Tab-separated table of N, CA and C in Angstrom:
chain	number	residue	atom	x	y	z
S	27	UNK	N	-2.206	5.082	20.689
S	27	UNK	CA	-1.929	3.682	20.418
S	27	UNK	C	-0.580	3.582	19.694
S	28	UNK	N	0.465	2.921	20.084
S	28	UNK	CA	1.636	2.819	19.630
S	28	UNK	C	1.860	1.811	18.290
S	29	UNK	N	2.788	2.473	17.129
S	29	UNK	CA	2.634	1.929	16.278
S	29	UNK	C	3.159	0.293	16.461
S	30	UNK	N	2.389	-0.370	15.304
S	30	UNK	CA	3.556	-2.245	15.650
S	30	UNK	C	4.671	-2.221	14.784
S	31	UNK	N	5.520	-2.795	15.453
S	31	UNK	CA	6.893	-2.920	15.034
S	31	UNK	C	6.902	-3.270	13.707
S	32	UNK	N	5.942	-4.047	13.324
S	32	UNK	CA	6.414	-4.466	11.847
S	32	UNK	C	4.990	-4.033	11.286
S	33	UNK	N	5.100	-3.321	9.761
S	33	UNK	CA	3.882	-2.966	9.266
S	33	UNK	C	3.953	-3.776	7.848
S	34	UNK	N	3.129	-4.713	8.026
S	34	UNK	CA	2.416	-5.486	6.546
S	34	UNK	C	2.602	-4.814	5.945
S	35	UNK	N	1.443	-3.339	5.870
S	35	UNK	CA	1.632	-2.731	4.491
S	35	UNK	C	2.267	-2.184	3.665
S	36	UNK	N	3.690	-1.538	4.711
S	36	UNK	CA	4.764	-0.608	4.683
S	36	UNK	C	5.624	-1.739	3.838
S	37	UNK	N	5.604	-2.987	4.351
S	37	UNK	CA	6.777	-3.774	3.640
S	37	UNK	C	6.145	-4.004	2.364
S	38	UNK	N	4.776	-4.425	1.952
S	38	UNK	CA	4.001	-4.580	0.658
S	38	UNK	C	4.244	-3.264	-0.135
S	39	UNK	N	4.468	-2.642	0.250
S	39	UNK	CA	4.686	-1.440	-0.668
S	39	UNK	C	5.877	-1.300	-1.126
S	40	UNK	N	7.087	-1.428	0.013
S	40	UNK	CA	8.439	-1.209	-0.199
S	40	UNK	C	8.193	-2.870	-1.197
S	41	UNK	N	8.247	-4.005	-1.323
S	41	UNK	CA	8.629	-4.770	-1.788
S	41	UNK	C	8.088	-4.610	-3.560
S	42	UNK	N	6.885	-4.106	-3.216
S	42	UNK	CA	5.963	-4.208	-4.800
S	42	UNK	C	6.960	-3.390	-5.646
S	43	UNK	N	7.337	-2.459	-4.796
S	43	UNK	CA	8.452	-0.869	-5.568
S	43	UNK	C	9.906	-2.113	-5.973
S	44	UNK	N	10.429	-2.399	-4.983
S	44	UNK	CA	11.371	-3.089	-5.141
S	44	UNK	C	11.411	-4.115	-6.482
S	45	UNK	N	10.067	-4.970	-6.403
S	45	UNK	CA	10.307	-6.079	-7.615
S	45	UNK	C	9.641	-4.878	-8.937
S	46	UNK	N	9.026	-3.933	-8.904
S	46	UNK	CA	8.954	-3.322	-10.387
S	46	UNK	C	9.866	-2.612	-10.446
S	47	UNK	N	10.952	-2.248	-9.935
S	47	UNK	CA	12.151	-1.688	-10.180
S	47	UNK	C	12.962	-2.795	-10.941
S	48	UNK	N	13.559	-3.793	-10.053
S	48	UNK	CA	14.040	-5.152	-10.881
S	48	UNK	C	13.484	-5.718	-12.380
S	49	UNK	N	12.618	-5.843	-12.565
S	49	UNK	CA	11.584	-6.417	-13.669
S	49	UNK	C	11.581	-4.703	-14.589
S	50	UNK	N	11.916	-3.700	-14.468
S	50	UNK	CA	12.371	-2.432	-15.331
S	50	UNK	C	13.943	-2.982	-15.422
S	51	UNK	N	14.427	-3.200	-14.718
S	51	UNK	CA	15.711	-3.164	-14.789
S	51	UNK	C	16.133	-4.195	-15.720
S	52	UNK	N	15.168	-5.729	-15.219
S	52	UNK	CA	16.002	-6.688	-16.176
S	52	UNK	C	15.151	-7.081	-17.451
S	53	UNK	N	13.908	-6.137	-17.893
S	53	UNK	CA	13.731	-5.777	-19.492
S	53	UNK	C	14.729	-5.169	-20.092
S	54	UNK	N	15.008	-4.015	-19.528
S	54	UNK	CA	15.843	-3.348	-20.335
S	54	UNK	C	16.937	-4.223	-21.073
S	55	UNK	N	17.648	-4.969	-19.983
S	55	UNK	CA	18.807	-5.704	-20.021
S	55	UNK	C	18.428	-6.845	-21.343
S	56	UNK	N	17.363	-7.715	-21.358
S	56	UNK	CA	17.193	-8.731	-21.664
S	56	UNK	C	16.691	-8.197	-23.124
S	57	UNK	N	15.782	-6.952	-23.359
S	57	UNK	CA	15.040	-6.849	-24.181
S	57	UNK	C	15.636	-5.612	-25.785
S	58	UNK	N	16.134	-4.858	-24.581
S	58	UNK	CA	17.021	-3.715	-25.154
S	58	UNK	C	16.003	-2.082	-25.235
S	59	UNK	N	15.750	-2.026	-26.451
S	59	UNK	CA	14.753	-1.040	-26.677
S	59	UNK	C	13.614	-1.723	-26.893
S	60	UNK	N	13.339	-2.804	-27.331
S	60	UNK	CA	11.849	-3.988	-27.098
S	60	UNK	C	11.241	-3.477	-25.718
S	61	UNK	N	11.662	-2.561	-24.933
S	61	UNK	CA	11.237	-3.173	-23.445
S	61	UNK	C	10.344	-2.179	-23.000
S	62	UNK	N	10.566	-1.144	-24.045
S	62	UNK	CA	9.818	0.220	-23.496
S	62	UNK	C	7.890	-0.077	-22.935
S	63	UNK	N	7.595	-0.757	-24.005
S	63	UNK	CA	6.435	-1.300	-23.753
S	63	UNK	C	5.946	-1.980	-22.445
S	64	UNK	N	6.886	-3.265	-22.228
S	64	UNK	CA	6.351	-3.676	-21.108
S	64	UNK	C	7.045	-2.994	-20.201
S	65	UNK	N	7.615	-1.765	-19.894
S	65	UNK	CA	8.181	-1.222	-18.941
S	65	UNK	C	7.020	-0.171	-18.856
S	66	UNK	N	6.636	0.287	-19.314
S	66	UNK	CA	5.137	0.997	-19.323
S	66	UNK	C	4.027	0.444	-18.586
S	67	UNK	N	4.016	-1.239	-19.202
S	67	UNK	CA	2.904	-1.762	-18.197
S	67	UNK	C	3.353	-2.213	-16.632
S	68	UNK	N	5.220	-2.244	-16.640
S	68	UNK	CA	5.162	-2.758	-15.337
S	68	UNK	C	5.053	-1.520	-14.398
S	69	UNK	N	5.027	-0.132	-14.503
S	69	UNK	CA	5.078	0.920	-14.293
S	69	UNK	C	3.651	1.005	-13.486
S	70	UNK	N	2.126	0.690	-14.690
S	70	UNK	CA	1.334	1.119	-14.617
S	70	UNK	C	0.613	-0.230	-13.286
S	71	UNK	N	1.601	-1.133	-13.435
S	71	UNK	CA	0.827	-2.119	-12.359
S	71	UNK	C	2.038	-1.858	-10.774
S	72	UNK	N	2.812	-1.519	-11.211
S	72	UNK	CA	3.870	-0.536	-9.820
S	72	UNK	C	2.469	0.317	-8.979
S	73	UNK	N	1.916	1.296	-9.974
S	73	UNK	CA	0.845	2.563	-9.561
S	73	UNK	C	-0.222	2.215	-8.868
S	74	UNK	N	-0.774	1.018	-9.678
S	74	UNK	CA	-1.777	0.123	-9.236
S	74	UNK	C	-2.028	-0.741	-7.838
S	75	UNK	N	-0.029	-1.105	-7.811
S	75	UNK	CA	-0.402	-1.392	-6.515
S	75	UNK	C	-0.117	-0.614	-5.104
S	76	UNK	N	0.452	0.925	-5.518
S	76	UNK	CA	0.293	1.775	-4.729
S	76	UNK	C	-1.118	2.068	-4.436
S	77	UNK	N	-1.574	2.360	-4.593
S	77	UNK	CA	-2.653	2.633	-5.245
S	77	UNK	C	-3.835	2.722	-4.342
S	78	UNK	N	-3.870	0.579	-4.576
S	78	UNK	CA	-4.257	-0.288	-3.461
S	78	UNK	C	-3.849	-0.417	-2.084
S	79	UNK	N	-2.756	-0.519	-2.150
S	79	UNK	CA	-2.231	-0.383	-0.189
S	79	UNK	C	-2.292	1.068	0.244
S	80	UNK	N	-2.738	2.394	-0.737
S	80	UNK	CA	-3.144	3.603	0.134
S	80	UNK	C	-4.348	3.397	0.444
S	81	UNK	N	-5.303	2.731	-0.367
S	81	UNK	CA	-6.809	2.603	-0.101
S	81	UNK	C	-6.809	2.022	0.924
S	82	UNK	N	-6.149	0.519	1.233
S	82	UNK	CA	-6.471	-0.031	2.547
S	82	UNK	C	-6.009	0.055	3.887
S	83	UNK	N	-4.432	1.173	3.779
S	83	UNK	CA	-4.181	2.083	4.464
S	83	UNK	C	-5.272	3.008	4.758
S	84	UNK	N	-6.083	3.891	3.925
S	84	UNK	CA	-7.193	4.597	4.668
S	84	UNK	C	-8.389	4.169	5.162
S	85	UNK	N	-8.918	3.116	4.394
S	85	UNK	CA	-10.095	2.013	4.614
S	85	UNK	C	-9.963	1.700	6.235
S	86	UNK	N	-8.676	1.264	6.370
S	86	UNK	CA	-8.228	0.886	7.779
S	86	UNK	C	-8.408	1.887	9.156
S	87	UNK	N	-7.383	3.260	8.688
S	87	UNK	CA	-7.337	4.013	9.358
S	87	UNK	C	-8.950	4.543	9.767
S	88	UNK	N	-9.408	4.779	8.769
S	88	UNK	CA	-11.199	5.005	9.150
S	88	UNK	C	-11.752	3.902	9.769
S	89	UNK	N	-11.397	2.983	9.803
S	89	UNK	CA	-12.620	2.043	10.780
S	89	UNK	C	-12.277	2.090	12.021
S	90	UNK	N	-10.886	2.195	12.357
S	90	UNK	CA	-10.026	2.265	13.616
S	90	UNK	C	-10.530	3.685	14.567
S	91	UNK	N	-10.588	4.771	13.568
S	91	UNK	CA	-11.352	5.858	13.836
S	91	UNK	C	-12.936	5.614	14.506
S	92	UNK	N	-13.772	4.918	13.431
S	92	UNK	CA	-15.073	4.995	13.803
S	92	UNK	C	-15.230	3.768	14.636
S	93	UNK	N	-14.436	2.916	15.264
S	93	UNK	CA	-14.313	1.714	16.129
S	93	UNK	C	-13.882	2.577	18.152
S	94	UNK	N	-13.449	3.819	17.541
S	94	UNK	CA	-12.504	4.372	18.896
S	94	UNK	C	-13.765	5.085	19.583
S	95	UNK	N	-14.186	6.062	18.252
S	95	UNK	CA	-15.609	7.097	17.959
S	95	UNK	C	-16.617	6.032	18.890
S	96	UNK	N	-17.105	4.817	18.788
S	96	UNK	CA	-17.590	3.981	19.165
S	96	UNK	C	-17.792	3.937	20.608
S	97	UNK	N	-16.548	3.480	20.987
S	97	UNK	CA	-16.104	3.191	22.363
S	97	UNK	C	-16.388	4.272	23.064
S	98	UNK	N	-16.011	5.251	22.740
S	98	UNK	CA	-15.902	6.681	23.029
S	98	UNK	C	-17.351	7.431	23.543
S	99	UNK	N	-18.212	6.640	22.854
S	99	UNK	CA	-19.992	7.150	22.729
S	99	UNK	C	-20.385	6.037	23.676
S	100	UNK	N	-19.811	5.127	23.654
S	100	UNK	CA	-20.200	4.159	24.868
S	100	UNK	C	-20.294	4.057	26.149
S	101	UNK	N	-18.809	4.453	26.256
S	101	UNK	CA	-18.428	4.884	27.956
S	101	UNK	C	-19.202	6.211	28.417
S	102	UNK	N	-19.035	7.359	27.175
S	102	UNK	CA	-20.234	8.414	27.711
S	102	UNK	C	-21.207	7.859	27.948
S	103	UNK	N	-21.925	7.292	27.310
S	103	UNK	CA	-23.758	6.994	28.106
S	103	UNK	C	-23.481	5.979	29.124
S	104	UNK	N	-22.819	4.998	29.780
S	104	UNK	CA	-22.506	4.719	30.945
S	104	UNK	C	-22.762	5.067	31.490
């Protein structure tokens, strides 16, 4: 099955990375050494939402699996 041109999750990931990079970047700027803190939590919600789009990356990939597995057991007893 050929991949689709555009992947939801691939861009949810690249973007989540993207805005907790920015939001590290413009504590620092705004906050100075104040920032270490919430640069910690934006870090730990960066992880979080990796995290999540690997789970539903595999969640996915397994049903697609046991949906094929399916078909597959079907056409045999035919």
């Amino acid at each position: 099955m050929p991949q689709p041109a555009f992947d939801v999750l691939r861009a949810l990931a690249i973007g989540s990375q993207a805005l907790g990079l920015i939001v590290v970047i413009t504590l620092e700027t705004v906050l100075g050494d104040a920032a270490r803190p919430w640069q910690g939590v934006t870090l730990g919600l960066m992880l979080a939402a990796a995290l999540a789009i690997a789970l539903v990356r595999v969640y996915r990939r397994n049903r697609l699996r046991k949906q094929r597995a399916a078909r597959r057991d079907d056409s045999d007893h035919a």
